[in-house]
Amino acid sequence: MATSTRLGLCLSGGGFRASLFHIGVLAAMAEREMLHRVEALSTVSGGSIIGAYYYLKVRQLLEGKRPGCPKPTPALYRTIMHEVESDFLEAVQKNLRLRLFDNPIKNYKLAREDYSRCDRLAELLNEHFYDAVAGQRDIRLRDIYIRPEGSDVKASVYNRDHEYKIPVLILNATCLNTGHPWHFTGAYVGEPPQRRAFLRAVDSNVRMERLSLQVDFYYEDDRARRGLRPLSDRQKHKLTQITLADAVASSAAVPGIFPPLALHELYETPDGEEIVIELADGGVYDNQGVDALFHYGCSHFVISDASGQLEDERILGTQFYQVVQRSSDVMMNKIRNETLYRVQSGHEAQVSLPGSNPLVAQNGVAAYALMHLRQSFTNTPRHPFFPPPVDRPGGLVYRLSGIRTDLDSFSHAEAHALMYDGYCLTHERMGLGFALLCNSEWSYDADWNFLKIRAVLRNPKGLNWLRERLRIGSLQFFKPFLVKPVQAWALTLVPLLVVLPALWWALGWFYGPARQGAGCDLGFYAPGAIILFEGRLSLLDVAAALALLLSSFLTTQGSVRTWLKSRRVLRWLGPRGVEVGFGLVFAVVMLLVAAVFSFYRRFYDQALFLKEGRYPPES
């Protein structure tokens, strides 16, 4: 139990769906004049993307670096959230998922072992989110530490005497080496110590001790007290190289989609062998980010939970991947329930047994507010609810909870609906336990862009339009084909009239030598070639053929080299001819991949999907 009132805010994982929902929560807290009282900001995955973005804005304010150098006021926190609301959505609509592969040079680098999709994601986060706010490129994690008026002081010490608190940003990841949570902050990186004696007794895995980023003043004394040797020069150098975007990318590195972020040169075994830390999405351990607030000793919890929730299924698929996916969903649902139950039981213990035993001291919660995507709020003329009722599968709240958890573009309809839901839920769920942390004379702000969604909710035609937009928003791929089917298919067929003849010729050139006994290993390529050569040229078949050919090319490089040996045109290059030819072919393939992704982003995503997601004229 904290000895004083300490407000903590959790921003859960859930891709950009979660990020946008959290903006509504932050906006409501800004109206209630609570944001400047937040002392711990715990973020996961999509919550880390928006949490770091908001934190950089607050850092700019507290360090006196905003234009005009104004002193902090509650009104300025509202101004910050107005900027976040519009600028963050603009960045989201750049579509990070497609930009992962729309640069041919970066695609070529992805084939190297020292550059992964997680590294590419970090670059995109810097480019489209953090560089402009931070005022520098590739901001280092140690540089985000907030120093009001240039002073070096611990946040916990500073916050005792100042009204405008330094919020400690805790970016949550999962250490796959040990199975423990991993924290990135501006002060340190590493695994938090286990404070519960029972878990220390049953968890025998080693703890990766926290390493100080602020080596001059923050944790060196603590290390000495615990009998640990000072950080080596190699460790200090490595710690200075970790960027904010690296930390956010590892927090959002969904297993199976992004590889883990590897950290070298930080830890060793007792025998002196290096331990390579592998970090994955923080949601693997705690998708709500609640655990970090207990570690930080918060007394008041605000939990913005836009994570995925288990859906009832009438008939379940029995294929291997379907059973595995459903089993994983059940496990994650269990973790979510237990995590949130810990908050509720901590609150009950604090109310009934304040400070009377160690369990309450470790888990006491004076008050909490929980907002999640399947809650309802009171329908009022000022803030109309999403009809029909929440308990119907077709209800708009149910549609909101089913929106994809992805890092692609979100239309204004989807984004504003998510923001509005988080905003209204926060105002309704912020109970009496937070009375001392709110301004009792707060007022609504009518200038939020997301409040435009109210006109849609009051209009029957607008409701049908929104319901359809949210239904399509549950899909991961090919949304433009449902939003604007005629235009999307026309945009597809015209390029195919050019691509298919070229593909036919290329496959003939490629497939011919094998049929003439050239000795090529074409086992992986044959399915795609046969589809085309047998004349079954439906669009689905063409897509399957292209996917097979591309995946085969990337995974069976020996076959490519064997094929290249049969090409007489490479003989003049001498002994290195095959390697040079392979490099050229690989570069061409990466260029084509980049062209396809760039074309889709510009014409399908921007011109069709996002344009159709703007408000209809009658709203």
Coordinates of C-alpha atoms in Angstrom, one line a residue:
M1 CA 0.0 0.0 0.0
A2 CA 1.3 3.4 -1.0
T3 CA 1.9 5.7 1.9
S4 CA 0.4 8.6 0.0
T5 CA -2.0 9.1 -2.9
R6 CA -0.3 8.0 -6.1
L7 CA -2.2 7.9 -9.4
G8 CA -1.3 5.3 -12.0
L9 CA -2.7 5.0 -15.5
C10 CA -2.7 1.7 -17.6
L11 CA -2.9 1.8 -21.4
S12 CA -3.5 -1.8 -22.6
G13 CA -2.4 -3.6 -25.7
G14 CA -4.5 -4.0 -28.7
G15 CA -2.8 -2.4 -31.7
F16 CA -4.1 0.9 -33.0
R17 CA -7.6 0.0 -31.9
A18 CA -6.3 0.3 -28.3
S19 CA -4.3 3.5 -29.1
L20 CA -7.4 5.3 -30.4
F21 CA -9.6 4.1 -27.5
H22 CA -6.9 5.4 -25.0
I23 CA -7.0 8.8 -26.6
G24 CA -10.7 9.1 -25.5
V25 CA -9.7 8.1 -22.0
L26 CA -6.9 10.6 -21.9
A27 CA -9.2 13.4 -23.2
A28 CA -11.8 12.7 -20.5
M29 CA -9.0 12.8 -17.8
A30 CA -7.8 16.1 -19.3
E31 CA -11.3 17.5 -18.9
R32 CA -11.4 16.4 -15.3
E33 CA -7.9 18.0 -14.7
M34 CA -6.4 14.6 -13.7
L35 CA -3.6 14.1 -16.2
H36 CA -1.1 16.3 -14.4
R37 CA -1.5 14.1 -11.3
V38 CA -0.5 10.9 -13.1
E39 CA 2.7 9.5 -11.5
A40 CA 3.0 6.2 -13.3
L41 CA 2.1 5.5 -16.9
S42 CA 2.2 1.8 -17.6
T43 CA 1.7 0.9 -21.3
V44 CA 1.6 -2.3 -23.4
S45 CA 1.8 -2.8 -27.2
G46 CA -0.6 -0.4 -28.9
G47 CA -0.9 1.4 -25.5
S48 CA 2.9 1.9 -25.7
I49 CA 2.7 3.6 -29.1
I50 CA 0.2 6.2 -27.9
G51 CA 1.7 6.4 -24.3
A52 CA 5.1 7.3 -25.6
Y53 CA 3.7 9.8 -28.0
Y54 CA 1.7 11.5 -25.2
Y55 CA 4.7 11.3 -22.8
L56 CA 6.9 13.2 -25.2
K57 CA 4.4 16.0 -25.3
V58 CA 4.3 16.2 -21.5
R59 CA 8.1 16.1 -21.3
Q60 CA 8.2 19.0 -23.7
L61 CA 5.8 20.9 -21.4
L62 CA 7.5 20.1 -18.1
E63 CA 10.9 20.9 -19.4
G64 CA 9.7 24.3 -20.7
K65 CA 10.4 23.5 -24.3
R66 CA 6.9 24.1 -25.8
P67 CA 6.6 27.2 -28.1
G68 CA 6.6 30.2 -25.9
C69 CA 7.8 28.2 -22.9
P70 CA 4.4 28.3 -21.0
K71 CA 4.2 27.2 -17.4
P72 CA 2.2 23.9 -16.9
T73 CA -1.5 24.4 -16.4
P74 CA -4.5 22.0 -16.6
A75 CA -5.6 23.9 -19.7
L76 CA -2.3 23.0 -21.4
Y77 CA -2.9 19.3 -20.8
R78 CA -6.2 19.8 -22.7
T79 CA -4.3 21.5 -25.5
I80 CA -1.8 18.6 -25.6
M81 CA -4.7 16.1 -26.0
H82 CA -6.2 18.2 -28.8
E83 CA -2.9 17.9 -30.6
V84 CA -2.6 14.2 -29.9
E85 CA -6.2 13.6 -31.1
S86 CA -5.6 15.0 -34.5
D87 CA -1.9 14.4 -35.1
F88 CA -1.9 10.8 -33.9
L89 CA -4.8 9.8 -36.2
E90 CA -3.0 11.4 -39.1
A91 CA 0.0 9.3 -38.4
V92 CA -2.1 6.2 -38.0
Q93 CA -3.6 6.7 -41.4
K94 CA -0.1 6.5 -43.0
N95 CA -0.5 2.7 -42.5
L96 CA 2.5 1.3 -40.8
R97 CA 1.6 -2.3 -41.7
L98 CA 1.9 -1.7 -45.4
R99 CA 4.9 0.6 -45.0
L100 CA 6.8 -2.3 -43.4
F101 CA 7.4 -3.6 -47.0
D102 CA 7.0 -0.7 -49.3
N103 CA 10.7 0.3 -49.4
P104 CA 12.8 -1.9 -51.7
I105 CA 16.1 -1.1 -49.9
K106 CA 14.6 -2.0 -46.5
N107 CA 13.1 -5.1 -48.0
Y108 CA 16.5 -6.1 -49.2
K109 CA 17.9 -5.5 -45.7
L110 CA 15.2 -7.7 -44.1
A111 CA 17.0 -10.7 -45.6
R112 CA 20.0 -10.1 -43.3
E113 CA 20.2 -11.6 -39.8
D114 CA 21.0 -8.3 -38.1
Y115 CA 17.8 -6.5 -39.4
S116 CA 14.3 -7.7 -38.7
R117 CA 10.7 -6.5 -39.0
C118 CA 10.9 -5.3 -35.4
D119 CA 13.8 -3.0 -36.4
R120 CA 11.8 -1.8 -39.4
L121 CA 8.8 -1.1 -37.1
A122 CA 11.1 1.0 -34.8
E123 CA 12.2 3.1 -37.8
L124 CA 8.7 3.7 -38.8
L125 CA 7.6 4.7 -35.3
N126 CA 10.4 7.2 -35.2
E127 CA 9.7 8.6 -38.6
H128 CA 5.9 9.0 -38.3
F129 CA 5.3 9.4 -34.6
Y130 CA 8.3 10.4 -32.4
D131 CA 10.9 12.3 -34.3
A132 CA 8.7 15.4 -34.8
V133 CA 7.5 15.5 -31.2
A134 CA 11.0 14.8 -29.7
G135 CA 12.6 17.4 -31.9
Q136 CA 15.4 15.0 -32.8
R137 CA 15.9 11.8 -34.8
D138 CA 16.0 8.4 -33.1
I139 CA 15.6 9.7 -29.6
R140 CA 17.5 7.5 -27.1
L141 CA 15.5 5.9 -24.2
R142 CA 17.8 7.5 -21.6
D143 CA 17.0 11.0 -23.1
I144 CA 13.3 10.8 -22.4
Y145 CA 14.0 11.2 -18.6
I146 CA 12.2 14.3 -17.6
R147 CA 14.3 17.0 -16.1
P148 CA 12.2 20.0 -15.0
E149 CA 14.3 23.2 -15.4
G150 CA 17.3 21.0 -16.3
S151 CA 17.6 19.4 -12.8
D152 CA 18.6 15.8 -12.2
V153 CA 16.1 14.5 -9.6
K154 CA 14.3 11.3 -9.1
A155 CA 10.6 11.5 -10.1
S156 CA 9.5 10.1 -6.8
V157 CA 11.3 12.9 -4.9
Y158 CA 10.2 15.6 -7.3
N159 CA 6.5 14.6 -7.1
R160 CA 6.3 14.9 -3.3
D161 CA 6.3 18.7 -3.5
H162 CA 5.1 19.6 -7.0
E163 CA 1.5 19.8 -8.3
Y164 CA 2.4 18.9 -11.9
K165 CA 3.9 15.4 -11.5
I166 CA 6.6 13.7 -13.6
P167 CA 4.8 10.7 -15.0
V168 CA 7.2 7.7 -15.1
L169 CA 6.6 6.0 -18.4
I170 CA 6.8 2.2 -18.1
L171 CA 6.9 0.4 -21.4
N172 CA 6.0 -3.3 -20.8
A173 CA 7.6 -6.1 -22.7
T174 CA 8.0 -9.9 -21.9
C175 CA 11.4 -11.5 -21.5
L176 CA 11.2 -14.8 -23.2
N177 CA 14.4 -16.0 -21.6
T178 CA 12.9 -16.0 -18.1
G179 CA 9.2 -15.6 -18.5
H180 CA 9.1 -12.4 -16.5
P181 CA 7.9 -8.9 -17.3
W182 CA 10.5 -6.5 -18.7
H183 CA 10.3 -2.7 -18.1
F184 CA 11.7 0.0 -20.2
T185 CA 11.8 3.4 -18.5
G186 CA 13.8 6.6 -18.9
A187 CA 15.7 5.6 -15.7
Y188 CA 16.4 1.9 -16.1
V189 CA 15.7 -1.3 -18.1
G190 CA 15.2 -4.8 -16.8
E191 CA 12.9 -7.0 -14.9
P192 CA 11.2 -5.7 -11.7
P193 CA 12.1 -7.5 -8.5
Q194 CA 9.6 -10.0 -7.2
R195 CA 8.2 -8.5 -4.0
R196 CA 5.8 -11.3 -3.1
A197 CA 7.5 -13.9 -1.0
F198 CA 5.3 -16.8 -2.1
L199 CA 6.1 -16.3 -5.8
R200 CA 9.8 -15.9 -5.0
A201 CA 9.6 -19.4 -3.5
V202 CA 7.9 -21.0 -6.5
D203 CA 9.5 -19.1 -9.3
S204 CA 13.1 -20.4 -9.6
N205 CA 14.0 -18.6 -12.8
V206 CA 16.7 -16.0 -12.6
R207 CA 15.8 -12.3 -12.5
M208 CA 17.5 -10.0 -15.0
E209 CA 18.4 -7.2 -12.7
R210 CA 17.5 -3.6 -13.6
L211 CA 20.3 -1.7 -15.2
S212 CA 20.4 2.1 -14.9
L213 CA 20.3 4.3 -17.9
Q214 CA 21.0 7.3 -15.7
V215 CA 24.3 5.9 -14.4
D216 CA 25.4 9.1 -12.9
F217 CA 22.8 9.4 -10.2
Y218 CA 20.0 6.9 -10.3
Y219 CA 20.7 3.3 -9.5
E220 CA 24.5 3.1 -8.9
D221 CA 24.1 3.6 -5.1
D222 CA 21.4 0.9 -5.0
R223 CA 23.7 -1.6 -6.8
A224 CA 26.5 -0.9 -4.3
R225 CA 24.2 -1.5 -1.4
R226 CA 23.2 -4.9 -2.9
G227 CA 26.8 -5.9 -3.4
L228 CA 26.6 -5.7 -7.2
R229 CA 29.6 -4.6 -9.2
P230 CA 29.3 -1.3 -11.1
L231 CA 28.2 -1.4 -14.7
S232 CA 31.0 -2.1 -17.2
D233 CA 31.8 0.4 -20.0
R234 CA 30.4 -2.1 -22.5
Q235 CA 27.1 -2.3 -20.6
K236 CA 26.9 1.5 -20.3
H237 CA 27.6 1.9 -24.1
K238 CA 24.9 -0.6 -25.0
L239 CA 22.4 1.1 -22.7
T240 CA 23.0 4.4 -24.4
Q241 CA 22.1 2.9 -27.8
I242 CA 18.6 1.7 -26.9
T243 CA 16.1 4.0 -28.5
L244 CA 12.5 4.9 -27.4
A245 CA 11.2 3.3 -30.6
D246 CA 13.2 0.1 -29.9
A247 CA 11.4 -0.1 -26.5
V248 CA 8.0 0.6 -28.1
A249 CA 8.6 -1.9 -30.9
S250 CA 9.5 -4.7 -28.5
S251 CA 6.4 -3.9 -26.4
A252 CA 4.3 -4.3 -29.6
A253 CA 6.2 -7.3 -31.1
V254 CA 3.3 -9.7 -31.4
P255 CA 4.7 -13.3 -31.4
G256 CA 4.5 -14.9 -34.8
I257 CA 4.1 -11.5 -36.6
F258 CA 7.2 -9.7 -35.3
P259 CA 10.4 -11.4 -34.2
P260 CA 11.6 -10.7 -30.6
L261 CA 13.9 -7.7 -30.1
A262 CA 17.3 -9.0 -29.2
L263 CA 19.5 -7.2 -26.6
H264 CA 23.1 -8.1 -26.5
E265 CA 26.0 -7.3 -24.2
L266 CA 23.9 -6.6 -21.1
Y267 CA 24.0 -9.8 -19.1
E268 CA 26.2 -12.8 -18.5
T269 CA 26.0 -16.1 -16.8
P270 CA 28.2 -16.7 -13.7
D271 CA 30.6 -18.5 -16.1
G272 CA 30.9 -15.3 -18.2
E273 CA 28.8 -16.5 -21.2
E274 CA 26.6 -13.9 -22.8
I275 CA 22.9 -14.0 -22.3
V276 CA 21.0 -12.6 -25.3
I277 CA 17.8 -11.1 -24.1
E278 CA 14.8 -11.8 -26.4
L279 CA 11.8 -9.4 -25.8
A280 CA 8.3 -10.0 -27.1
D281 CA 5.0 -8.2 -26.8
G282 CA 4.2 -7.1 -23.2
G283 CA 0.7 -8.6 -23.6
V284 CA 2.2 -12.1 -23.4
Y285 CA 2.6 -11.5 -19.6
D286 CA 0.1 -8.7 -18.8
N287 CA -1.8 -7.1 -21.6
Q288 CA -3.4 -4.5 -19.2
G289 CA -0.1 -3.2 -17.7
V290 CA -1.5 -3.5 -14.2
D291 CA 1.4 -5.4 -12.7
A292 CA 3.7 -2.4 -13.2
L293 CA 1.4 -0.1 -11.1
F294 CA 1.6 -2.6 -8.2
H295 CA 5.4 -2.5 -8.5
Y296 CA 5.4 1.3 -8.4
G297 CA 3.2 1.4 -5.3
C298 CA 0.2 3.2 -6.9
S299 CA -2.9 3.8 -4.7
H300 CA -5.3 4.7 -7.5
F301 CA -5.6 2.8 -10.7
V302 CA -7.1 4.0 -14.0
I303 CA -7.2 1.1 -16.4
S304 CA -8.0 1.7 -20.1
D305 CA -8.5 -1.8 -21.4
A306 CA -9.0 -2.1 -25.2
S307 CA -7.6 -5.6 -25.4
G308 CA -9.3 -8.5 -27.3
Q309 CA -11.9 -10.4 -25.4
L310 CA -13.0 -14.0 -25.9
E311 CA -16.1 -14.3 -28.1
D312 CA -18.7 -17.0 -27.7
E313 CA -18.7 -19.5 -30.6
R314 CA -21.7 -21.6 -31.6
I315 CA -19.7 -24.0 -33.8
L316 CA -15.9 -24.2 -33.4
G317 CA -13.5 -25.3 -36.2
T318 CA -11.6 -28.4 -35.5
Q319 CA -8.6 -27.8 -37.8
F320 CA -5.2 -27.8 -36.1
Y321 CA -4.6 -24.1 -36.3
Q322 CA -8.2 -23.3 -35.3
V323 CA -7.8 -25.4 -32.1
V324 CA -4.4 -23.8 -31.3
Q325 CA -5.8 -20.3 -31.8
R326 CA -8.8 -20.9 -29.7
S327 CA -6.8 -22.5 -26.9
S328 CA -4.5 -19.4 -26.9
D329 CA -7.5 -17.1 -26.8
V330 CA -8.9 -19.0 -23.8
M331 CA -5.5 -18.8 -22.0
M332 CA -5.2 -15.0 -22.6
N333 CA -8.8 -14.5 -21.4
K334 CA -7.9 -16.3 -18.2
I335 CA -4.8 -14.1 -17.7
R336 CA -6.9 -11.0 -18.3
N337 CA -9.6 -12.1 -15.8
E338 CA -7.1 -12.9 -13.1
T339 CA -5.2 -9.6 -13.7
L340 CA -8.3 -7.5 -13.3
Y341 CA -9.5 -9.6 -10.4
R342 CA -6.3 -8.8 -8.5
V343 CA -7.2 -5.1 -8.8
Q344 CA -10.7 -5.7 -7.5
S345 CA -9.5 -8.0 -4.6
G346 CA -6.8 -5.4 -3.8
H347 CA -9.5 -2.7 -3.5
E348 CA -11.7 -4.9 -1.3
A349 CA -8.8 -5.7 1.0
Q350 CA -7.8 -2.1 1.2
V351 CA -11.4 -1.1 2.2
S352 CA -11.9 -3.9 4.8
L353 CA -8.3 -4.4 6.1
P354 CA -6.3 -1.2 5.6
G355 CA -2.7 -1.8 6.3
S356 CA -3.3 -4.7 8.6
N357 CA -1.1 -7.4 6.9
P358 CA 1.6 -7.7 4.2
L359 CA -0.8 -8.9 1.5
V360 CA -2.7 -5.6 1.8
A361 CA 0.5 -3.6 1.8
Q362 CA 1.6 -5.3 -1.4
N363 CA -1.8 -5.3 -3.2
G364 CA -3.9 -2.6 -1.6
V365 CA -5.8 -0.4 -4.1
A366 CA -7.6 2.7 -2.7
A367 CA -9.8 3.2 -5.8
Y368 CA -9.8 2.1 -9.4
A369 CA -11.7 2.9 -12.6
L370 CA -11.8 0.2 -15.4
M371 CA -12.9 1.0 -18.9
H372 CA -13.2 -1.7 -21.6
L373 CA -14.7 -2.2 -25.0
R374 CA -17.9 -4.2 -24.0
Q375 CA -19.1 -1.8 -21.3
S376 CA -22.1 0.5 -21.8
F377 CA -22.6 4.1 -20.7
T378 CA -25.7 6.0 -19.9
N379 CA -27.6 7.3 -23.0
T380 CA -28.0 11.1 -22.7
P381 CA -28.9 13.9 -25.1
R382 CA -25.4 15.2 -24.7
H383 CA -23.7 11.8 -25.2
P384 CA -25.9 9.3 -27.0
F385 CA -25.0 5.7 -26.6
F386 CA -24.3 3.1 -29.4
P387 CA -27.6 1.4 -30.1
P388 CA -28.9 -1.3 -30.2
P389 CA -28.2 -2.7 -26.6
V390 CA -24.8 -4.1 -25.9
D391 CA -25.9 -7.6 -25.3
R392 CA -27.0 -8.1 -28.9
P393 CA -24.4 -9.5 -31.3
G394 CA -25.2 -6.8 -33.8
G395 CA -24.8 -4.0 -31.4
L396 CA -22.3 -1.3 -32.2
V397 CA -20.5 -1.7 -28.9
Y398 CA -20.0 -5.4 -29.8
R399 CA -18.8 -4.2 -33.2
L400 CA -16.3 -1.9 -31.5
S401 CA -14.9 -4.8 -29.5
G402 CA -14.5 -6.8 -32.7
I403 CA -12.4 -4.2 -34.6
R404 CA -9.1 -5.5 -35.7
T405 CA -6.0 -5.2 -33.4
D406 CA -3.6 -4.1 -36.1
L407 CA -1.2 -1.4 -37.1
D408 CA -2.9 -0.5 -40.4
S409 CA -5.0 2.5 -41.3
F410 CA -8.1 3.4 -39.3
S411 CA -10.8 5.5 -40.9
H412 CA -12.3 8.5 -39.2
A413 CA -15.5 6.4 -38.5
E414 CA -13.6 3.7 -36.6
A415 CA -11.1 6.1 -34.9
H416 CA -13.7 8.5 -33.6
A417 CA -16.1 5.8 -32.5
L418 CA -13.3 4.2 -30.4
M419 CA -12.2 7.6 -29.0
Y420 CA -15.8 8.6 -28.2
D421 CA -16.4 5.3 -26.4
G422 CA -13.3 5.6 -24.2
Y423 CA -14.2 9.3 -23.4
C424 CA -17.8 8.6 -22.3
L425 CA -16.9 5.4 -20.3
T426 CA -14.2 7.3 -18.4
H427 CA -16.6 10.1 -17.4
E428 CA -19.1 7.5 -16.2
R429 CA -16.6 5.1 -14.4
M430 CA -14.6 7.7 -12.6
G431 CA -16.2 7.2 -9.2
L432 CA -16.0 9.0 -5.8
G433 CA -12.7 7.4 -5.0
F434 CA -11.1 9.9 -7.4
A435 CA -12.7 13.0 -6.0
L436 CA -9.5 14.3 -4.5
L437 CA -7.7 13.8 -7.8
C438 CA -10.2 15.7 -9.9
N439 CA -11.2 19.3 -10.1
S440 CA -14.8 19.4 -8.8
E441 CA -15.5 22.3 -11.2
W442 CA -14.4 20.6 -14.4
S443 CA -16.5 21.1 -17.6
Y444 CA -17.0 19.4 -20.9
D445 CA -15.0 20.5 -23.9
A446 CA -17.1 20.6 -27.1
D447 CA -14.1 21.0 -29.4
W448 CA -13.0 17.3 -29.6
N449 CA -13.0 16.2 -33.2
F450 CA -14.3 12.7 -32.2
L451 CA -17.5 14.3 -30.9
K452 CA -18.6 14.6 -34.5
I453 CA -19.7 10.9 -34.2
R454 CA -22.6 12.1 -32.1
A455 CA -24.4 13.4 -35.2
V456 CA -24.0 10.0 -36.8
L457 CA -25.5 8.2 -33.7
R458 CA -28.5 10.5 -33.8
N459 CA -29.3 9.8 -37.4
P460 CA -30.9 6.5 -38.5
K461 CA -29.0 6.6 -41.9
G462 CA -25.8 7.5 -40.1
L463 CA -26.2 4.5 -37.7
N464 CA -26.5 2.1 -40.7
W465 CA -23.5 3.7 -42.3
L466 CA -21.5 3.4 -39.0
R467 CA -22.6 -0.2 -38.4
E468 CA -21.3 -1.2 -41.8
R469 CA -18.0 0.6 -41.3
L470 CA -17.5 -1.2 -38.0
R471 CA -18.4 -4.5 -39.5
I472 CA -15.8 -4.1 -42.2
G473 CA -13.4 -2.8 -39.6
S474 CA -13.2 -6.3 -38.1
L475 CA -11.3 -7.6 -41.1
Q476 CA -7.6 -7.7 -41.4
F477 CA -7.3 -7.6 -45.2
F478 CA -9.0 -6.5 -48.4
K479 CA -11.3 -4.0 -46.7
P480 CA -11.4 -1.7 -49.8
F481 CA -13.1 -4.6 -51.7
L482 CA -16.0 -4.4 -49.4
V483 CA -16.1 -0.6 -49.0
K484 CA -15.9 0.1 -52.8
P485 CA -16.1 -3.2 -54.6
V486 CA -16.5 -1.9 -58.1
Q487 CA -13.6 0.6 -57.9
A488 CA -11.4 -1.9 -56.1
W489 CA -11.9 -4.7 -58.7
A490 CA -11.5 -2.3 -61.6
L491 CA -8.2 -1.1 -60.0
T492 CA -7.1 -4.7 -59.7
L493 CA -8.0 -6.0 -63.2
V494 CA -6.4 -3.2 -65.2
P495 CA -2.8 -3.9 -63.8
L496 CA -3.4 -7.6 -64.1
L497 CA -3.8 -7.2 -67.9
V498 CA -0.3 -6.0 -67.9
V499 CA 1.2 -8.3 -65.2
L500 CA -0.3 -11.6 -66.3
P501 CA 1.3 -11.7 -69.8
A502 CA 4.7 -10.8 -68.2
L503 CA 4.2 -13.4 -65.5
W504 CA 3.2 -16.0 -68.1
W505 CA 6.4 -15.3 -70.0
A506 CA 8.6 -15.3 -66.9
L507 CA 7.2 -18.6 -65.7
G508 CA 7.7 -20.1 -69.2
W509 CA 11.3 -18.9 -69.2
F510 CA 11.8 -20.3 -65.6
Y511 CA 9.8 -23.5 -66.0
G512 CA 11.1 -24.4 -69.5
P513 CA 14.7 -25.5 -68.5
A514 CA 13.3 -27.9 -65.9
R515 CA 11.1 -29.6 -68.4
Q516 CA 14.1 -29.9 -70.8
G517 CA 16.2 -31.7 -68.1
A518 CA 18.1 -28.8 -66.8
G519 CA 18.2 -30.4 -63.4
C520 CA 16.5 -27.6 -61.4
D521 CA 14.9 -28.4 -58.1
L522 CA 11.5 -26.9 -58.8
G523 CA 9.5 -28.8 -56.2
F524 CA 8.4 -25.6 -54.4
Y525 CA 7.8 -23.7 -57.6
A526 CA 5.8 -26.3 -59.5
P527 CA 2.4 -25.7 -57.9
G528 CA 2.3 -22.0 -58.8
A529 CA 3.6 -22.8 -62.3
I530 CA 1.1 -25.6 -62.9
I531 CA -1.8 -23.4 -61.8
L532 CA -0.9 -20.8 -64.5
F533 CA 0.0 -23.3 -67.2
E534 CA -3.1 -25.4 -66.9
G535 CA -5.1 -22.3 -67.7
R536 CA -7.0 -22.0 -64.3
L537 CA -6.5 -18.2 -64.1
S538 CA -9.0 -17.0 -61.6
L539 CA -7.8 -14.1 -59.4
L540 CA -7.7 -16.4 -56.4
D541 CA -5.5 -18.8 -58.3
V542 CA -3.2 -16.0 -59.5
A543 CA -2.8 -14.8 -55.9
A544 CA -2.0 -18.3 -54.7
A545 CA 0.5 -18.7 -57.5
L546 CA 2.2 -15.4 -56.7
A547 CA 2.3 -16.3 -53.0
L548 CA 3.8 -19.7 -53.6
L549 CA 6.4 -18.3 -56.0
L550 CA 7.5 -15.5 -53.7
S551 CA 7.6 -17.7 -50.6
S552 CA 9.5 -20.4 -52.5
F553 CA 12.0 -17.8 -53.7
L554 CA 12.6 -16.5 -50.3
T555 CA 13.0 -19.9 -48.6
T556 CA 14.6 -22.1 -51.3
Q557 CA 17.5 -20.0 -52.4
G558 CA 19.4 -23.1 -53.5
S559 CA 16.8 -23.8 -56.1
V560 CA 17.2 -20.3 -57.4
R561 CA 20.9 -20.7 -57.7
T562 CA 20.5 -24.0 -59.5
W563 CA 18.2 -22.4 -61.9
L564 CA 20.6 -19.5 -62.5
K565 CA 23.3 -22.0 -63.5
S566 CA 21.2 -22.9 -66.5
R567 CA 21.1 -19.3 -67.7
R568 CA 23.8 -18.8 -70.4
V569 CA 23.5 -15.0 -70.1
L570 CA 25.4 -15.2 -66.7
R571 CA 28.4 -17.1 -68.0
W572 CA 30.2 -14.0 -69.0
L573 CA 30.2 -12.8 -65.4
G574 CA 32.6 -15.7 -64.6
P575 CA 32.7 -17.7 -61.3
R576 CA 30.6 -15.2 -59.4
G577 CA 28.0 -15.1 -62.1
V578 CA 25.4 -17.2 -60.1
E579 CA 25.8 -15.1 -57.0
V580 CA 25.6 -11.8 -58.9
G581 CA 22.6 -13.1 -60.8
F582 CA 20.9 -14.2 -57.5
G583 CA 21.5 -10.8 -56.0
L584 CA 19.9 -9.1 -59.1
V585 CA 16.9 -11.4 -59.1
F586 CA 16.5 -10.9 -55.3
A587 CA 16.7 -7.2 -55.7
V588 CA 14.1 -7.3 -58.5
V589 CA 11.7 -9.4 -56.4
M590 CA 12.1 -6.9 -53.4
L591 CA 11.4 -4.0 -55.8
L592 CA 8.3 -5.7 -57.0
V593 CA 7.1 -6.4 -53.4
A594 CA 7.7 -2.8 -52.5
A595 CA 5.8 -1.6 -55.6
V596 CA 2.8 -3.8 -54.8
F597 CA 2.6 -2.6 -51.2
S598 CA 3.1 1.0 -52.2
F599 CA 0.4 0.7 -54.9
Y600 CA -2.0 -0.9 -52.5
R601 CA -1.4 1.7 -49.8
R602 CA -1.8 4.7 -52.2
F603 CA -4.8 3.6 -54.3
Y604 CA -6.7 1.0 -52.3
D605 CA -6.1 2.2 -48.7
Q606 CA -5.9 5.9 -49.1
A607 CA -8.1 6.6 -52.1
L608 CA -10.9 4.0 -51.3
F609 CA -10.9 2.8 -47.7
L610 CA -10.0 6.0 -45.8
K611 CA -12.0 8.2 -48.1
E612 CA -15.2 6.1 -47.6
G613 CA -14.6 6.1 -43.9
R614 CA -15.2 9.9 -43.6
Y615 CA -18.5 11.1 -42.4
P616 CA -21.5 11.0 -44.8
P617 CA -22.9 14.3 -46.0
E618 CA -26.1 14.0 -43.9
S619 CA -24.2 13.9 -40.7

